[in-house]
């Protein structure tokens, strides 16, 4: 018995030694899976496969970065996918239906995304409503508007000149959406780690009452957090329109749950105050790798959800055990 | 002479850094109402918590009807017939009165089929409440009841659970005078029904009215026990207060202060405090004394902007503040150290340095980015200066002891360079050494020109720190006096009556 425990301790310590953070563990697992799949299929680490993979996950990771900020602040944003869809419709209508320059259309769509997010934030902070309920409701409204306005029909005719941003690749290898995703990642990381707003987000999520006492403008921070989430959701939506060269009503359909999953896989806490965007990046990549591996291994894609679900359970269980141990230790 | 139902012999209890109970002997007779009084921190609550199994004693014995008793938790205590009617009521707000009364004892109202009969539950609950002399609709939701009615539901629940000994801890703290009268009637009825009652209160006139015998505690010991009719209120105060003030010493009070920093005029908040005016100056430590429920904590939460007062004004250095905004107060140079450190003071997931500097980041910003090396070096300076015990300033604050956490919170406002600090029970739950260090730090801050408000329920702390002492009772201003050794009994009297 005692020996069992010692062995377990050593195993855990090794795991902690190489990890330090949840993000690095998840990243490590991602690499290991990739290598195993590469050796069993011979086709994982190809320019084409890796390029496709990171383009696929870029959209969800952009959304998930916003979701991470919201989760750290102690809230949740269930409207991200719908804001994405709303803004994809807006940008498509502006590009195909008006004469304004394309870049202006994109900026307007992004601003509208931020504005819709701010609306969430205002309801949540001023009226002290639950973020879950507010964003559930507004999300439903936004997506409803998309169906009403478009009648469920796609908007086509995005010119190649701008669609290149969604479709093209740098050096024929790195898709532009992936580059944009990495740029956003570094900006969000900088904001969270190095700005007063970012640190106040952590303070707010960790202890809202104390945040008020130390002079965090709680309401303002909440509005900012949901605006950023809306802005990033909009960015993903716009990018998807450029990728498809058209706007579809079902854009973003599969973004919401993966955005939360990526954040949680990366160690972000659902109860606020804890989380890192590099974890979210690693979490998003892991989900992409699982999906790609299942395809490469020729397993039915229905299995993807089962595997992802199991990985999430495993990840949070490991975290909970670690948490319990560190609490006991102190 | 009726027989003894409960007896404690030589109970001792230590907490890290303090002795909470020292050789405590206490007896409760069957069918009596026994008052237990003493200042905050005298050991009353610890003793009761041991009786109901919340704390374990280090030494001593409890005899229940002559038999040694061991209880590990409140449930076991209840099984043995001991029940606490708590200050903060522990009912389920969203359920009905009848459901609350039978929580945990639903089986008493089962049908033959094994399902709960709601009709039976309601009739049963109604009968119990009728016997208590309360007319409450048993189908009503507990949330919508007054505190007084909730208390009655709580008592009914204890009775259903088979309580023989009921402990009332400050039962009248949030009741009106009429409601208190009804409660006393209920307590007399319980006594008539043969229940034994321990009654804890700060209201000595109530004690005189209600109890048969009185036990007085001071400094973790029982110092007096007699029939209540044989002791006057003045004598009670004497036993409660006559004490360690000489031991810790009274501050040599300052009488000349600097400029006026804080001025509060006619501040009121419904049901919390009424028409309070006072001011605080540079170099001054204003002690604010009052008991739990006196409204002092609520008053200063409103002064600092955590709550918004209904009326009245708050001015800082002559500038009238928009009430209800902590951000405004901090801008004007006011800091606040809350009473409940873990709930309102610290950010458990952030490290020591961030907990210290979170209010001051704007100073360390360059082009919108925080320069963390500067933040850390500043934090290290305070760590050295205040002798904060932590391996590194990058350790999570939750791993520090209470005293060190409190020093971090004090450093937070020193770093912010505030002109006025409001401290609510700054050393509660902190060991003796750290307490001394924090006291000298507070005095040093005042010497350096800060205006300081120290709210405390411990008279000892007030007398060790304050220049002037403001007393509040039940939300009302009772006066400001100088801190001299001779007037401690007066202060206690003012606070108690």
PDB file of C-alpha atoms in Angstrom, chain B residues 55 80 97 334:
ATOM      1  CA  UNK B  55     -14.925  22.478  17.883  1.00  0.00           C
ATOM      2  CA  UNK B  80     -28.307  14.073  22.088  1.00  0.00           C
ATOM      3  CA  UNK B  97     -42.245  27.004   6.621  1.00  0.00           C
ATOM      4  CA  UNK B 334      -8.898  56.726   1.160  1.00  0.00           C
TER       5      UNK B 334
END
